[in-house]
Coordinates of C-alpha atoms in Angstrom, one line a residue:
M1032 CA 11.8 -28.5 -32.2
T1033 CA 8.2 -28.6 -29.5
T1034 CA 6.3 -25.8 -30.0
Q1035 CA 4.7 -25.5 -26.7
P1036 CA 4.9 -22.4 -24.8
L1037 CA 7.9 -21.5 -22.5
P1038 CA 6.9 -21.1 -18.9
T1039 CA 6.5 -18.5 -17.0
Y1040 CA 7.6 -18.2 -13.8
F1041 CA 7.6 -16.0 -10.5
V1042 CA 11.6 -15.6 -8.7
S1043 CA 11.9 -14.5 -5.0
H1044 CA 14.9 -12.4 -5.7
G1045 CA 17.5 -12.0 -2.6
G1046 CA 19.2 -8.9 -2.0
G1047 CA 21.4 -6.1 -3.4
P1048 CA 23.6 -7.1 -5.8
W1049 CA 24.3 -10.8 -4.0
P1050 CA 25.8 -12.6 -7.4
Y1051 CA 28.7 -10.4 -7.6
M1052 CA 29.5 -10.9 -3.8
D1053 CA 31.8 -13.1 -1.7
G1054 CA 31.7 -14.5 2.2
E1055 CA 28.9 -15.0 4.8
F1056 CA 26.3 -12.6 2.6
R1057 CA 26.9 -14.5 -0.4
R1058 CA 26.3 -18.0 1.3
R1059 CA 22.4 -16.9 2.2
F1060 CA 21.7 -17.1 -0.7
D1061 CA 23.3 -20.4 -2.4
E1062 CA 20.0 -22.6 -2.3
L1063 CA 17.9 -19.6 -4.5
E1064 CA 21.3 -19.5 -6.5
G1065 CA 20.6 -23.7 -7.4
S1066 CA 17.4 -23.2 -8.1
L1067 CA 18.4 -20.9 -11.0
V1068 CA 20.9 -22.9 -12.4
R1069 CA 17.6 -25.6 -12.0
M1070 CA 15.4 -23.2 -14.0
R1071 CA 18.3 -23.1 -16.4
A1072 CA 18.5 -26.9 -17.3
E1073 CA 15.4 -27.3 -17.0
L1074 CA 14.6 -24.7 -20.1
D1075 CA 16.8 -26.2 -22.0
N1076 CA 17.4 -24.2 -25.3
M1077 CA 18.1 -21.0 -24.9
P1078 CA 15.0 -18.4 -25.3
K1079 CA 15.2 -16.3 -27.5
A1080 CA 14.6 -13.1 -25.3
V1081 CA 14.0 -12.7 -21.5
L1082 CA 11.0 -10.0 -20.5
V1083 CA 11.4 -9.6 -17.1
V1084 CA 8.1 -7.7 -14.5
S1085 CA 10.8 -6.0 -12.1
G1086 CA 9.4 -5.4 -8.4
H1087 CA 11.9 -2.3 -8.3
W1088 CA 10.4 -0.2 -11.4
E1089 CA 7.1 1.8 -10.6
K1090 CA 5.5 4.1 -12.9
E1091 CA 2.3 5.4 -14.6
A1092 CA 1.6 3.0 -17.6
F1093 CA 3.2 -0.3 -18.3
T1094 CA 7.4 0.6 -19.3
L1095 CA 9.4 -1.1 -21.0
S1096 CA 13.5 -0.8 -21.7
S1097 CA 13.3 0.2 -25.6
A1098 CA 17.2 0.8 -25.7
A1099 CA 19.4 -1.5 -27.4
R1100 CA 22.9 -1.3 -24.8
P1101 CA 20.9 -0.8 -21.8
G1102 CA 22.6 0.7 -19.1
M1103 CA 22.7 -0.3 -14.7
E1104 CA 20.6 1.2 -12.4
Y1105 CA 21.9 0.3 -8.6
D1106 CA 18.9 0.4 -6.5
Y1107 CA 20.2 -0.6 -3.2
Y1108 CA 22.1 1.2 -0.1
G1109 CA 24.9 0.3 2.0
F1110 CA 27.0 -1.9 0.0
P1111 CA 30.8 -1.7 -0.6
P1112 CA 31.8 0.7 -3.5
H1113 CA 33.1 -1.5 -5.8
L1114 CA 29.3 -3.3 -6.5
Y1115 CA 27.7 -0.2 -7.3
E1116 CA 30.1 -0.5 -10.8
I1117 CA 29.8 -4.2 -11.7
A1118 CA 27.6 -4.2 -15.0
Y1119 CA 25.2 -7.3 -16.4
R1120 CA 25.6 -6.9 -20.2
S1121 CA 23.3 -8.3 -21.9
P1122 CA 21.9 -6.4 -25.0
G1123 CA 18.7 -4.9 -25.1
S1124 CA 16.1 -5.7 -27.1
P1125 CA 13.9 -2.7 -28.9
A1126 CA 11.9 -4.7 -31.4
L1127 CA 11.3 -6.8 -27.7
A1128 CA 10.5 -4.0 -26.4
E1129 CA 7.9 -2.9 -29.7
R1130 CA 6.1 -5.8 -29.3
A1131 CA 5.8 -6.2 -26.2
A1132 CA 3.9 -2.4 -26.0
G1133 CA 2.1 -3.5 -28.6
L1134 CA 0.1 -6.7 -27.0
L1135 CA -0.4 -4.5 -23.5
A1136 CA -2.3 -1.3 -26.0
A1137 CA -4.0 -4.0 -28.7
R1138 CA -5.7 -4.6 -24.2
G1139 CA -6.0 -1.0 -24.3
L1140 CA -3.9 -0.8 -21.4
P1141 CA -1.5 1.9 -20.6
T1142 CA 1.9 1.7 -22.6
D1143 CA 5.3 3.4 -22.5
L1144 CA 8.5 2.7 -24.5
D1145 CA 12.0 3.9 -21.8
P1146 CA 15.3 4.3 -24.0
Q1147 CA 16.7 5.7 -20.8
R1148 CA 16.2 2.8 -17.8
G1149 CA 19.0 0.4 -16.5
F1150 CA 18.9 -2.5 -15.8
D1151 CA 18.4 -3.1 -11.7
H1152 CA 18.7 -5.3 -9.4
G1153 CA 15.1 -7.1 -9.7
T1154 CA 16.5 -7.8 -12.7
F1155 CA 20.5 -8.5 -12.9
S1156 CA 20.0 -10.2 -9.9
I1157 CA 18.5 -13.6 -10.9
M1158 CA 19.7 -13.3 -14.6
K1159 CA 23.8 -13.5 -13.4
P1160 CA 23.1 -17.2 -12.3
L1161 CA 20.4 -17.8 -14.6
Y1162 CA 22.7 -16.2 -17.9
P1163 CA 25.9 -15.9 -16.9
E1164 CA 27.5 -15.1 -20.2
E1165 CA 25.1 -12.2 -21.2
D1166 CA 24.4 -12.8 -24.0
V1167 CA 20.6 -13.4 -23.9
P1168 CA 18.3 -10.3 -25.4
L1169 CA 16.7 -8.5 -21.9
V1170 CA 13.5 -6.6 -21.5
Q1171 CA 12.8 -4.8 -17.8
V1172 CA 9.0 -4.4 -17.8
S1173 CA 7.6 -1.6 -14.9
L1174 CA 4.7 -2.2 -12.4
H1175 CA 1.8 -0.1 -12.5
A1176 CA 2.1 2.7 -9.9
S1177 CA -1.7 1.6 -9.2
F1178 CA -0.7 -0.8 -7.9
D1179 CA -3.9 -2.7 -9.1
P1180 CA -3.5 -6.7 -8.9
A1181 CA -6.5 -6.9 -12.0
L1182 CA -4.2 -5.1 -13.8
H1183 CA -1.4 -6.8 -13.3
I1184 CA -3.0 -9.8 -14.3
A1185 CA -4.3 -8.4 -17.6
A1186 CA -0.7 -7.2 -18.5
G1187 CA 0.2 -10.4 -18.1
K1188 CA -2.3 -12.3 -20.3
A1189 CA -2.0 -9.4 -23.1
L1190 CA 1.6 -10.9 -23.1
A1191 CA 0.9 -14.6 -23.1
P1192 CA 1.7 -14.9 -26.8
L1193 CA 5.1 -14.4 -25.9
R1194 CA 5.4 -17.1 -24.7
D1195 CA 4.9 -19.1 -28.3
E1196 CA 7.4 -17.0 -30.2
G1197 CA 10.1 -17.8 -27.5
V1198 CA 10.3 -15.5 -24.7
L1199 CA 11.0 -16.2 -21.3
I1200 CA 8.6 -14.1 -19.3
I1201 CA 9.8 -13.9 -16.1
G1202 CA 8.9 -12.0 -12.5
S1203 CA 11.2 -10.7 -10.1
G1204 CA 10.0 -9.8 -6.5
L1205 CA 10.4 -11.2 -3.1
S1206 CA 7.2 -13.4 -1.9
Y1207 CA 8.1 -11.2 1.6
H1208 CA 9.4 -7.9 1.2
N1209 CA 8.8 -5.6 4.8
L1210 CA 12.8 -5.0 4.9
Q1211 CA 11.9 -3.4 9.1
A1212 CA 10.3 -6.1 10.2
M1213 CA 13.4 -8.7 8.5
Q1214 CA 15.6 -7.0 10.8
T1215 CA 13.9 -7.3 13.7
G1216 CA 13.5 -11.0 12.8
A1217 CA 9.1 -10.6 14.1
G1218 CA 8.6 -11.4 9.9
H1219 CA 9.1 -14.8 10.6
E1220 CA 5.5 -16.1 11.6
P1221 CA 4.2 -13.5 9.1
S1222 CA 6.1 -15.0 6.8
R1223 CA 5.7 -18.3 7.5
Q1224 CA 1.7 -17.7 7.1
F1225 CA 1.2 -16.2 4.2
D1226 CA 3.9 -18.3 2.4
A1227 CA 1.0 -21.1 3.4
W1228 CA -1.1 -19.0 1.3
L1229 CA 0.7 -17.9 -1.3
R1230 CA 1.9 -22.0 -1.7
E1231 CA -1.6 -23.4 -1.4
T1232 CA -3.1 -20.3 -3.9
V1233 CA -1.0 -20.8 -6.6
L1234 CA 0.0 -24.7 -6.5
D1235 CA -3.2 -26.2 -5.7
T1236 CA -6.3 -24.4 -6.2
P1237 CA -7.8 -24.3 -9.2
P1238 CA -6.6 -22.0 -12.3
H1239 CA -9.9 -19.5 -11.7
E1240 CA -10.1 -19.3 -8.3
R1241 CA -6.0 -18.9 -7.9
E1242 CA -7.1 -15.7 -10.4
R1243 CA -9.4 -14.6 -7.8
R1244 CA -7.3 -15.6 -4.8
L1245 CA -4.1 -13.3 -6.0
V1246 CA -6.6 -10.1 -6.9
Q1247 CA -8.1 -10.3 -3.1
W1248 CA -4.8 -11.6 -1.4
T1249 CA -4.5 -8.3 0.9
G1250 CA -7.3 -11.1 2.7
A1251 CA -4.6 -13.6 3.4
P1252 CA -3.0 -14.2 6.7
S1253 CA -0.4 -11.2 7.7
A1254 CA -0.5 -10.1 4.2
R1255 CA 0.3 -6.7 5.0
A1256 CA 2.7 -7.4 7.9
V1257 CA 4.5 -9.5 5.3
H1258 CA 3.8 -6.9 2.3
P1259 CA 3.9 -3.7 3.6
R1260 CA 3.9 -3.0 -0.3
E1261 CA 3.1 -5.0 -3.2
D1262 CA 5.3 -4.3 -5.7
H1263 CA 7.3 -7.3 -4.3
L1264 CA 4.2 -9.2 -4.9
L1265 CA 3.4 -8.1 -8.2
P1266 CA 5.1 -9.3 -10.5
L1267 CA 3.4 -12.3 -9.5
M1268 CA 0.5 -11.9 -10.6
V1269 CA 1.8 -10.3 -13.9
V1270 CA 3.7 -14.0 -15.0
A1271 CA 0.2 -16.1 -13.5
G1272 CA -1.9 -13.8 -15.7
A1273 CA 0.4 -14.9 -18.9
A1274 CA 0.0 -18.5 -17.5
G1275 CA -3.9 -18.9 -18.1
T1276 CA -5.3 -21.7 -16.5
E1277 CA -1.5 -23.3 -16.6
P1278 CA -0.6 -25.5 -13.4
A1279 CA 2.1 -24.4 -10.8
S1280 CA 4.6 -25.9 -9.4
L1281 CA 7.6 -24.8 -6.5
S1282 CA 10.7 -23.9 -8.0
Y1283 CA 12.5 -22.8 -4.3
H1284 CA 12.0 -22.7 -1.1
Q1285 CA 13.4 -21.5 1.8
S1286 CA 11.9 -22.1 5.5
D1287 CA 15.1 -20.1 6.9
F1288 CA 15.6 -16.9 5.2
F1289 CA 17.6 -14.3 6.5
G1290 CA 17.7 -16.2 10.3
G1291 CA 13.5 -17.8 9.4
L1292 CA 11.9 -15.9 7.1
S1293 CA 9.5 -18.4 4.6
V1294 CA 9.6 -17.5 0.9
S1295 CA 9.1 -19.0 -2.4
S1296 CA 9.3 -19.4 -6.3
F1297 CA 7.1 -20.4 -9.0
R1298 CA 6.9 -22.0 -12.3
F1299 CA 3.7 -21.8 -14.2
G1300 CA 3.5 -24.6 -17.2
E1301 CA 5.1 -27.5 -17.8
P1302 CA 9.5 -26.6 -19.1
P1303 CA 9.7 -27.8 -22.6
L1304 CA 9.8 -31.7 -23.8
E1305 CA 13.8 -31.0 -24.5
G1306 CA 14.6 -30.4 -20.8
N1307 CA 12.3 -33.2 -19.2
N1308 CA 15.4 -34.6 -18.1
L1309 CA 16.7 -33.9 -14.6

């Protein structure tokens, strides 16, 4: 059994409760689903637990869901009624929530526990394809409401020891998130420009320079056209911080997402040695 730390991942999580749907809308996420299936395969053995930084949760402190049996947060609108009755039933982990909160607090970062918070679609939309058995302990982490990228990188660095403890850290967001422009088609070219910058930053830039570029992300081409609010980009900062100086690779890329958007997901670090047989 290797003692290699688990990699971290930034996942562009798609739209709404897509794994629970069928038909044309569901098919738009086939490539994303394939990347999640590959992700599970390369991780080989099941992680002891999963910590998801969700772009759908903002608090005044880094807050962790601490219920033993979390409920659901139906944080989407306009879908058929049955999609407001679905449930992802993985157990929570109060012990992991307290451990993560302790790591954050030890670095002087504001933190809190929330025993009421359920799984939002930033979490269950990726966990359903990744672990459909719903048996892996799962804890959510909120964003800090300041949206300070350096603070989120610092949070990732604080949480990094969890990688050595069998905890899989995932940042769940979307590398493109401008819903209004998505609906009109105006986002296609800005998404290509920003995605090219993001891939260059994450994949081809030395780690310390990578961190500087991520902190200064608003200077990227079409940055605010792609992220009017950075809630869906900040989970990337956390997992990059947790990865430290480890290199990254592209785990998912689609240039025709919703008719022409460019979106990407990334892995930081290498998968367990037992999983390098793909």
